[in-house]
Amino acid sequence: MKLFPGQVERLIFNLEQVRGLTSPIRSAVFWAFMAADPMSVAEVADNLGKSPQTVHYHVKELIKLDLLIPVEERKRHARTEKLYVRTGWEALDQGAQASPEYNRLRSRSFALTAKTMVRETELMYRVMEADPDIYDFSTFRRISVRMTREQALELRTKMRELLTEAVRNQPATGGVRMHLLTYARPTEGQSREWAKQFGVPVDSLLAEDEEEV
């Protein structure tokens, strides 16, 4: 693993960083950047379909939050543009030790990620009508299984290792830019059982979900 100056191997999101990523556009801008492949504001703006001015504003905010760092410069036409990477080669949350406020913000941030996944999926299926081979770049499987705590921890480690390997093995040039995401959660029914067991109120949360539907 090769780190850029100022980049760290593992970044654990702090509370302010998590709060900053609850902005829909800022979250999209952050996740559009990569850890191993420096990108410009113009490239990210093109990928997101946003104006360079909008992306530049959020890049400045992400730098203040220590989530992005400038690492290179390059000539493009008659001007010089900066290239950025994520501050952490790997970005993680605080896990089981996080505060309730932190967890609420992380949940809101995940909702933004889910919306991005919906848009990406809709666009992929639309263009796939013109080129069926595009499906080769898509993988989605959803299953329900029983796991012990040890098995769940082992699965989490393997999934992270798989993503790390994908970053290390990406081609220097060319290829298709993709979002890879691992997801494993207890089912809603299982979490309801735990909520009853520990006396955790979830009625208001479930009511909000029903209203959105």
PDB file of C-alpha atoms in Angstrom:
ATOM      1  CA  MET A   1       0.000   0.000   0.000  1.00  0.00           C
ATOM      2  CA  LYS A   2       1.431   3.370  -1.037  1.00  0.00           C
ATOM      3  CA  LEU A   3       0.238   6.364   0.956  1.00  0.00           C
ATOM      4  CA  PHE A   4       0.395   9.948  -0.239  1.00  0.00           C
ATOM      5  CA  PRO A   5       2.011  12.581   2.021  1.00  0.00           C
ATOM      6  CA  GLY A   6      -0.498  13.445   4.728  1.00  0.00           C
ATOM      7  CA  GLN A   7      -2.628  10.382   4.035  1.00  0.00           C
ATOM      8  CA  VAL A   8      -3.259   7.770   6.722  1.00  0.00           C
ATOM      9  CA  GLU A   9      -3.928   4.063   6.317  1.00  0.00           C
ATOM     10  CA  ARG A  10      -7.079   4.098   8.425  1.00  0.00           C
ATOM     11  CA  LEU A  11      -9.367   7.044   9.135  1.00  0.00           C
ATOM     12  CA  ILE A  12     -11.972   6.698  11.878  1.00  0.00           C
ATOM     13  CA  PHE A  13     -14.712   9.272  11.289  1.00  0.00           C
ATOM     14  CA  ASN A  14     -15.109  11.693  14.202  1.00  0.00           C
ATOM     15  CA  LEU A  15     -18.418  13.322  15.124  1.00  0.00           C
ATOM     16  CA  GLU A  16     -17.866  16.493  13.068  1.00  0.00           C
ATOM     17  CA  GLN A  17     -16.851  14.477  10.021  1.00  0.00           C
ATOM     18  CA  VAL A  18     -19.945  12.323  10.267  1.00  0.00           C
ATOM     19  CA  ARG A  19     -22.102  15.431  10.655  1.00  0.00           C
ATOM     20  CA  GLY A  20     -20.462  16.952   7.576  1.00  0.00           C
ATOM     21  CA  LEU A  21     -21.296  13.884   5.511  1.00  0.00           C
ATOM     22  CA  THR A  22     -25.020  14.213   6.239  1.00  0.00           C
ATOM     23  CA  SER A  23     -25.134  16.902   3.542  1.00  0.00           C
ATOM     24  CA  PRO A  24     -26.386  15.082   0.404  1.00  0.00           C
ATOM     25  CA  ILE A  25     -24.078  16.839  -2.061  1.00  0.00           C
ATOM     26  CA  ARG A  26     -21.069  16.834   0.261  1.00  0.00           C
ATOM     27  CA  SER A  27     -21.491  13.118   0.902  1.00  0.00           C
ATOM     28  CA  ALA A  28     -21.710  12.432  -2.838  1.00  0.00           C
ATOM     29  CA  VAL A  29     -18.600  14.520  -3.477  1.00  0.00           C
ATOM     30  CA  PHE A  30     -16.615  12.759  -0.764  1.00  0.00           C
ATOM     31  CA  TRP A  31     -17.460   9.253  -1.935  1.00  0.00           C
ATOM     32  CA  ALA A  32     -16.787  10.219  -5.564  1.00  0.00           C
ATOM     33  CA  PHE A  33     -13.131  10.763  -4.684  1.00  0.00           C
ATOM     34  CA  MET A  34     -10.801   7.800  -4.307  1.00  0.00           C
ATOM     35  CA  ALA A  35      -8.022   6.880  -1.889  1.00  0.00           C
ATOM     36  CA  ALA A  36      -5.448   5.586  -4.369  1.00  0.00           C
ATOM     37  CA  ASP A  37      -6.271   7.534  -7.542  1.00  0.00           C
ATOM     38  CA  PRO A  38      -6.018  11.359  -7.328  1.00  0.00           C
ATOM     39  CA  MET A  39      -8.892  13.197  -8.998  1.00  0.00           C
ATOM     40  CA  SER A  40      -9.669  16.802  -9.861  1.00  0.00           C
ATOM     41  CA  VAL A  41     -12.739  18.871  -9.069  1.00  0.00           C
ATOM     42  CA  ALA A  42     -13.615  18.860 -12.777  1.00  0.00           C
ATOM     43  CA  GLU A  43     -13.513  15.041 -12.929  1.00  0.00           C
ATOM     44  CA  VAL A  44     -15.752  14.639  -9.894  1.00  0.00           C
ATOM     45  CA  ALA A  45     -18.130  17.308 -11.158  1.00  0.00           C
ATOM     46  CA  ASP A  46     -18.429  15.423 -14.436  1.00  0.00           C
ATOM     47  CA  ASN A  47     -19.019  12.108 -12.630  1.00  0.00           C
ATOM     48  CA  LEU A  48     -21.749  13.604 -10.445  1.00  0.00           C
ATOM     49  CA  GLY A  49     -23.371  15.817 -13.053  1.00  0.00           C
ATOM     50  CA  LYS A  50     -22.725  18.881 -10.852  1.00  0.00           C
ATOM     51  CA  SER A  51     -21.092  22.204 -11.638  1.00  0.00           C
ATOM     52  CA  PRO A  52     -17.359  22.545 -10.854  1.00  0.00           C
ATOM     53  CA  GLN A  53     -18.213  25.538  -8.643  1.00  0.00           C
ATOM     54  CA  THR A  54     -20.547  23.426  -6.490  1.00  0.00           C
ATOM     55  CA  VAL A  55     -18.025  20.608  -6.176  1.00  0.00           C
ATOM     56  CA  HIS A  56     -15.191  23.041  -5.425  1.00  0.00           C
ATOM     57  CA  TYR A  57     -17.175  24.537  -2.531  1.00  0.00           C
ATOM     58  CA  HIS A  58     -17.747  21.127  -0.958  1.00  0.00           C
ATOM     59  CA  VAL A  59     -14.134  20.089  -1.573  1.00  0.00           C
ATOM     60  CA  LYS A  60     -13.026  23.080   0.512  1.00  0.00           C
ATOM     61  CA  GLU A  61     -15.408  22.018   3.278  1.00  0.00           C
ATOM     62  CA  LEU A  62     -14.151  18.427   3.129  1.00  0.00           C
ATOM     63  CA  ILE A  63     -10.565  19.665   3.427  1.00  0.00           C
ATOM     64  CA  LYS A  64     -11.554  21.644   6.546  1.00  0.00           C
ATOM     65  CA  LEU A  65     -12.986  18.416   7.956  1.00  0.00           C
ATOM     66  CA  ASP A  66      -9.726  16.598   7.126  1.00  0.00           C
ATOM     67  CA  LEU A  67     -11.564  14.192   4.830  1.00  0.00           C
ATOM     68  CA  LEU A  68      -9.769  15.185   1.607  1.00  0.00           C
ATOM     69  CA  ILE A  69      -6.186  16.282   0.965  1.00  0.00           C
ATOM     70  CA  PRO A  70      -4.536  17.809  -2.127  1.00  0.00           C
ATOM     71  CA  VAL A  71      -1.658  15.591  -3.275  1.00  0.00           C
ATOM     72  CA  GLU A  72      -0.726  16.580  -6.827  1.00  0.00           C
ATOM     73  CA  GLU A  73      -1.066  19.228  -9.504  1.00  0.00           C
ATOM     74  CA  ARG A  74      -1.271  18.864 -13.259  1.00  0.00           C
ATOM     75  CA  LYS A  75      -1.532  21.076 -16.287  1.00  0.00           C
ATOM     76  CA  ARG A  76      -4.843  21.021 -18.092  1.00  0.00           C
ATOM     77  CA  HIS A  77      -5.095  23.265 -21.101  1.00  0.00           C
ATOM     78  CA  ALA A  78      -3.893  26.698 -19.967  1.00  0.00           C
ATOM     79  CA  ARG A  79      -4.346  26.200 -16.247  1.00  0.00           C
ATOM     80  CA  THR A  80      -3.091  24.100 -13.363  1.00  0.00           C
ATOM     81  CA  GLU A  81      -5.561  22.010 -11.400  1.00  0.00           C
ATOM     82  CA  LYS A  82      -5.171  20.301  -8.038  1.00  0.00           C
ATOM     83  CA  LEU A  83      -5.781  16.590  -7.537  1.00  0.00           C
ATOM     84  CA  TYR A  84      -7.226  15.200  -4.316  1.00  0.00           C
ATOM     85  CA  VAL A  85      -7.549  11.880  -2.493  1.00  0.00           C
ATOM     86  CA  ARG A  86      -9.382  10.857   0.643  1.00  0.00           C
ATOM     87  CA  THR A  87      -7.382  11.437   3.803  1.00  0.00           C
ATOM     88  CA  GLY A  88      -7.848   7.821   4.834  1.00  0.00           C
ATOM     89  CA  TRP A  89      -6.913   4.944   2.550  1.00  0.00           C
ATOM     90  CA  GLU A  90      -9.644   3.151   4.458  1.00  0.00           C
ATOM     91  CA  ALA A  91     -12.532   5.025   6.109  1.00  0.00           C
ATOM     92  CA  LEU A  92     -14.439   3.478   9.013  1.00  0.00           C
ATOM     93  CA  ASP A  93     -16.916   4.536  11.684  1.00  0.00           C
ATOM     94  CA  GLN A  94     -16.364   4.257  15.434  1.00  0.00           C
ATOM     95  CA  GLY A  95     -18.229   0.991  15.686  1.00  0.00           C
ATOM     96  CA  ALA A  96     -19.831  -0.201  18.892  1.00  0.00           C
ATOM     97  CA  GLN A  97     -18.167   2.540  20.985  1.00  0.00           C
ATOM     98  CA  ALA A  98     -19.925   5.402  19.144  1.00  0.00           C
ATOM     99  CA  SER A  99     -22.293   7.768  20.943  1.00  0.00           C
ATOM    100  CA  PRO A 100     -26.048   7.785  20.255  1.00  0.00           C
ATOM    101  CA  GLU A 101     -25.707  11.124  18.398  1.00  0.00           C
ATOM    102  CA  TYR A 102     -22.903   9.685  16.279  1.00  0.00           C
ATOM    103  CA  ASN A 103     -25.018   6.655  15.399  1.00  0.00           C
ATOM    104  CA  ARG A 104     -28.005   8.789  14.412  1.00  0.00           C
ATOM    105  CA  LEU A 105     -25.807  10.813  12.065  1.00  0.00           C
ATOM    106  CA  ARG A 106     -24.271   7.659  10.602  1.00  0.00           C
ATOM    107  CA  SER A 107     -27.747   6.311   9.956  1.00  0.00           C
ATOM    108  CA  ARG A 108     -28.672   9.517   8.125  1.00  0.00           C
ATOM    109  CA  SER A 109     -25.451   9.322   6.113  1.00  0.00           C
ATOM    110  CA  PHE A 110     -26.217   5.738   5.148  1.00  0.00           C
ATOM    111  CA  ALA A 111     -29.622   6.847   3.853  1.00  0.00           C
ATOM    112  CA  LEU A 112     -27.812   9.188   1.451  1.00  0.00           C
ATOM    113  CA  THR A 113     -25.621   6.305   0.302  1.00  0.00           C
ATOM    114  CA  ALA A 114     -28.720   4.215  -0.337  1.00  0.00           C
ATOM    115  CA  LYS A 115     -30.214   6.988  -2.492  1.00  0.00           C
ATOM    116  CA  THR A 116     -27.015   7.115  -4.522  1.00  0.00           C
ATOM    117  CA  MET A 117     -27.223   3.351  -5.041  1.00  0.00           C
ATOM    118  CA  VAL A 118     -30.781   3.730  -6.348  1.00  0.00           C
ATOM    119  CA  ARG A 119     -29.737   6.393  -8.875  1.00  0.00           C
ATOM    120  CA  GLU A 120     -26.735   4.374 -10.020  1.00  0.00           C
ATOM    121  CA  THR A 121     -28.887   1.272 -10.454  1.00  0.00           C
ATOM    122  CA  GLU A 122     -31.583   3.092 -12.411  1.00  0.00           C
ATOM    123  CA  LEU A 123     -29.024   4.627 -14.773  1.00  0.00           C
ATOM    124  CA  MET A 124     -27.182   1.344 -15.269  1.00  0.00           C
ATOM    125  CA  TYR A 125     -30.330  -0.535 -16.257  1.00  0.00           C
ATOM    126  CA  ARG A 126     -31.308   2.290 -18.587  1.00  0.00           C
ATOM    127  CA  VAL A 127     -27.999   2.263 -20.517  1.00  0.00           C
ATOM    128  CA  MET A 128     -27.866  -1.541 -20.346  1.00  0.00           C
ATOM    129  CA  GLU A 129     -30.737  -1.536 -22.837  1.00  0.00           C
ATOM    130  CA  ALA A 130     -28.241  -0.179 -25.379  1.00  0.00           C
ATOM    131  CA  ASP A 131     -25.346  -2.455 -24.332  1.00  0.00           C
ATOM    132  CA  PRO A 132     -26.193  -5.662 -22.387  1.00  0.00           C
ATOM    133  CA  ASP A 133     -22.469  -6.239 -21.673  1.00  0.00           C
ATOM    134  CA  ILE A 134     -22.665  -3.438 -19.099  1.00  0.00           C
ATOM    135  CA  TYR A 135     -24.289  -5.996 -16.777  1.00  0.00           C
ATOM    136  CA  ASP A 136     -20.853  -7.609 -16.413  1.00  0.00           C
ATOM    137  CA  PHE A 137     -19.910  -4.674 -14.172  1.00  0.00           C
ATOM    138  CA  SER A 138     -22.807  -5.270 -11.792  1.00  0.00           C
ATOM    139  CA  THR A 139     -23.183  -7.649  -8.866  1.00  0.00           C
ATOM    140  CA  PHE A 140     -26.013  -7.751  -6.356  1.00  0.00           C
ATOM    141  CA  ARG A 141     -26.991 -10.684  -4.178  1.00  0.00           C
ATOM    142  CA  ARG A 142     -29.245 -10.613  -1.150  1.00  0.00           C
ATOM    143  CA  ILE A 143     -29.736 -13.621   1.089  1.00  0.00           C
ATOM    144  CA  SER A 144     -30.892 -14.300   4.639  1.00  0.00           C
ATOM    145  CA  VAL A 145     -28.710 -16.563   6.771  1.00  0.00           C
ATOM    146  CA  ARG A 146     -28.077 -17.474  10.395  1.00  0.00           C
ATOM    147  CA  MET A 147     -24.597 -16.620  11.714  1.00  0.00           C
ATOM    148  CA  THR A 148     -22.774 -16.764  15.009  1.00  0.00           C
ATOM    149  CA  ARG A 149     -20.918 -13.684  16.233  1.00  0.00           C
ATOM    150  CA  GLU A 150     -17.633 -15.317  15.247  1.00  0.00           C
ATOM    151  CA  GLN A 151     -18.894 -16.041  11.746  1.00  0.00           C
ATOM    152  CA  ALA A 152     -20.151 -12.474  11.341  1.00  0.00           C
ATOM    153  CA  LEU A 153     -16.768 -11.056  12.376  1.00  0.00           C
ATOM    154  CA  GLU A 154     -14.984 -13.413   9.984  1.00  0.00           C
ATOM    155  CA  LEU A 155     -17.288 -12.366   7.133  1.00  0.00           C
ATOM    156  CA  ARG A 156     -16.688  -8.685   7.870  1.00  0.00           C
ATOM    157  CA  THR A 157     -12.928  -9.207   7.727  1.00  0.00           C
ATOM    158  CA  LYS A 158     -13.130 -11.108   4.444  1.00  0.00           C
ATOM    159  CA  MET A 159     -15.323  -8.467   2.815  1.00  0.00           C
ATOM    160  CA  ARG A 160     -12.930  -5.683   3.824  1.00  0.00           C
ATOM    161  CA  GLU A 161      -9.987  -7.674   2.510  1.00  0.00           C
ATOM    162  CA  LEU A 162     -11.776  -8.175  -0.799  1.00  0.00           C
ATOM    163  CA  LEU A 163     -12.341  -4.425  -1.204  1.00  0.00           C
ATOM    164  CA  THR A 164      -8.720  -3.687  -0.285  1.00  0.00           C
ATOM    165  CA  GLU A 165      -7.546  -6.180  -2.893  1.00  0.00           C
ATOM    166  CA  ALA A 166      -9.756  -4.522  -5.528  1.00  0.00           C
ATOM    167  CA  VAL A 167      -8.144  -1.142  -4.825  1.00  0.00           C
ATOM    168  CA  ARG A 168      -4.632  -2.561  -4.977  1.00  0.00           C
ATOM    169  CA  ASN A 169      -5.251  -4.413  -8.246  1.00  0.00           C
ATOM    170  CA  GLN A 170      -6.997  -1.651 -10.187  1.00  0.00           C
ATOM    171  CA  PRO A 171      -5.373  -0.778 -13.547  1.00  0.00           C
ATOM    172  CA  ALA A 172      -3.185   2.323 -13.685  1.00  0.00           C
ATOM    173  CA  THR A 173      -5.257   3.630 -16.586  1.00  0.00           C
ATOM    174  CA  GLY A 174      -8.509   2.679 -18.273  1.00  0.00           C
ATOM    175  CA  GLY A 175     -11.116   0.432 -16.778  1.00  0.00           C
ATOM    176  CA  VAL A 176     -14.607   1.337 -15.558  1.00  0.00           C
ATOM    177  CA  ARG A 177     -14.990   3.475 -12.444  1.00  0.00           C
ATOM    178  CA  MET A 178     -17.228   1.598  -9.994  1.00  0.00           C
ATOM    179  CA  HIS A 179     -18.605   1.865  -6.478  1.00  0.00           C
ATOM    180  CA  LEU A 180     -18.084  -1.259  -4.373  1.00  0.00           C
ATOM    181  CA  LEU A 181     -20.013  -1.585  -1.146  1.00  0.00           C
ATOM    182  CA  THR A 182     -20.270  -4.371   1.416  1.00  0.00           C
ATOM    183  CA  TYR A 183     -23.437  -4.675   3.434  1.00  0.00           C
ATOM    184  CA  ALA A 184     -24.464  -7.028   6.207  1.00  0.00           C
ATOM    185  CA  ARG A 185     -27.061  -6.184   8.863  1.00  0.00           C
ATOM    186  CA  PRO A 186     -29.348  -8.081  11.240  1.00  0.00           C
ATOM    187  CA  THR A 187     -32.841  -8.339   9.771  1.00  0.00           C
ATOM    188  CA  GLU A 188     -35.498  -5.878  10.893  1.00  0.00           C
ATOM    189  CA  GLY A 189     -37.234  -8.668  12.778  1.00  0.00           C
ATOM    190  CA  GLN A 190     -34.051  -9.549  14.666  1.00  0.00           C
ATOM    191  CA  SER A 191     -33.462  -5.927  15.641  1.00  0.00           C
ATOM    192  CA  ARG A 192     -37.084  -5.659  16.810  1.00  0.00           C
ATOM    193  CA  GLU A 193     -36.491  -8.638  19.120  1.00  0.00           C
ATOM    194  CA  TRP A 194     -33.361  -7.000  20.539  1.00  0.00           C
ATOM    195  CA  ALA A 195     -35.248  -3.723  20.994  1.00  0.00           C
ATOM    196  CA  LYS A 196     -37.869  -5.490  23.117  1.00  0.00           C
ATOM    197  CA  GLN A 197     -35.194  -7.360  25.062  1.00  0.00           C
ATOM    198  CA  PHE A 198     -33.220  -4.233  25.973  1.00  0.00           C
ATOM    199  CA  GLY A 199     -36.163  -1.864  26.269  1.00  0.00           C
ATOM    200  CA  VAL A 200     -35.037   0.282  23.339  1.00  0.00           C
ATOM    201  CA  PRO A 201     -37.883   2.479  21.995  1.00  0.00           C
ATOM    202  CA  VAL A 202     -38.256   2.123  18.232  1.00  0.00           C
ATOM    203  CA  ASP A 203     -41.962   2.930  17.719  1.00  0.00           C
ATOM    204  CA  SER A 204     -41.242   6.497  16.563  1.00  0.00           C
ATOM    205  CA  LEU A 205     -38.624   5.279  14.098  1.00  0.00           C
ATOM    206  CA  LEU A 206     -40.966   2.678  12.621  1.00  0.00           C
ATOM    207  CA  ALA A 207     -43.756   5.260  12.389  1.00  0.00           C
ATOM    208  CA  GLU A 208     -41.481   7.574  10.386  1.00  0.00           C
ATOM    209  CA  ASP A 209     -40.707   4.728   7.973  1.00  0.00           C
ATOM    210  CA  GLU A 210     -44.412   4.025   7.444  1.00  0.00           C
ATOM    211  CA  GLU A 211     -45.102   7.719   6.747  1.00  0.00           C
ATOM    212  CA  GLU A 212     -42.377   7.813   4.085  1.00  0.00           C
ATOM    213  CA  VAL A 213     -43.938   4.833   2.318  1.00  0.00           C
TER     214      VAL A 213
END
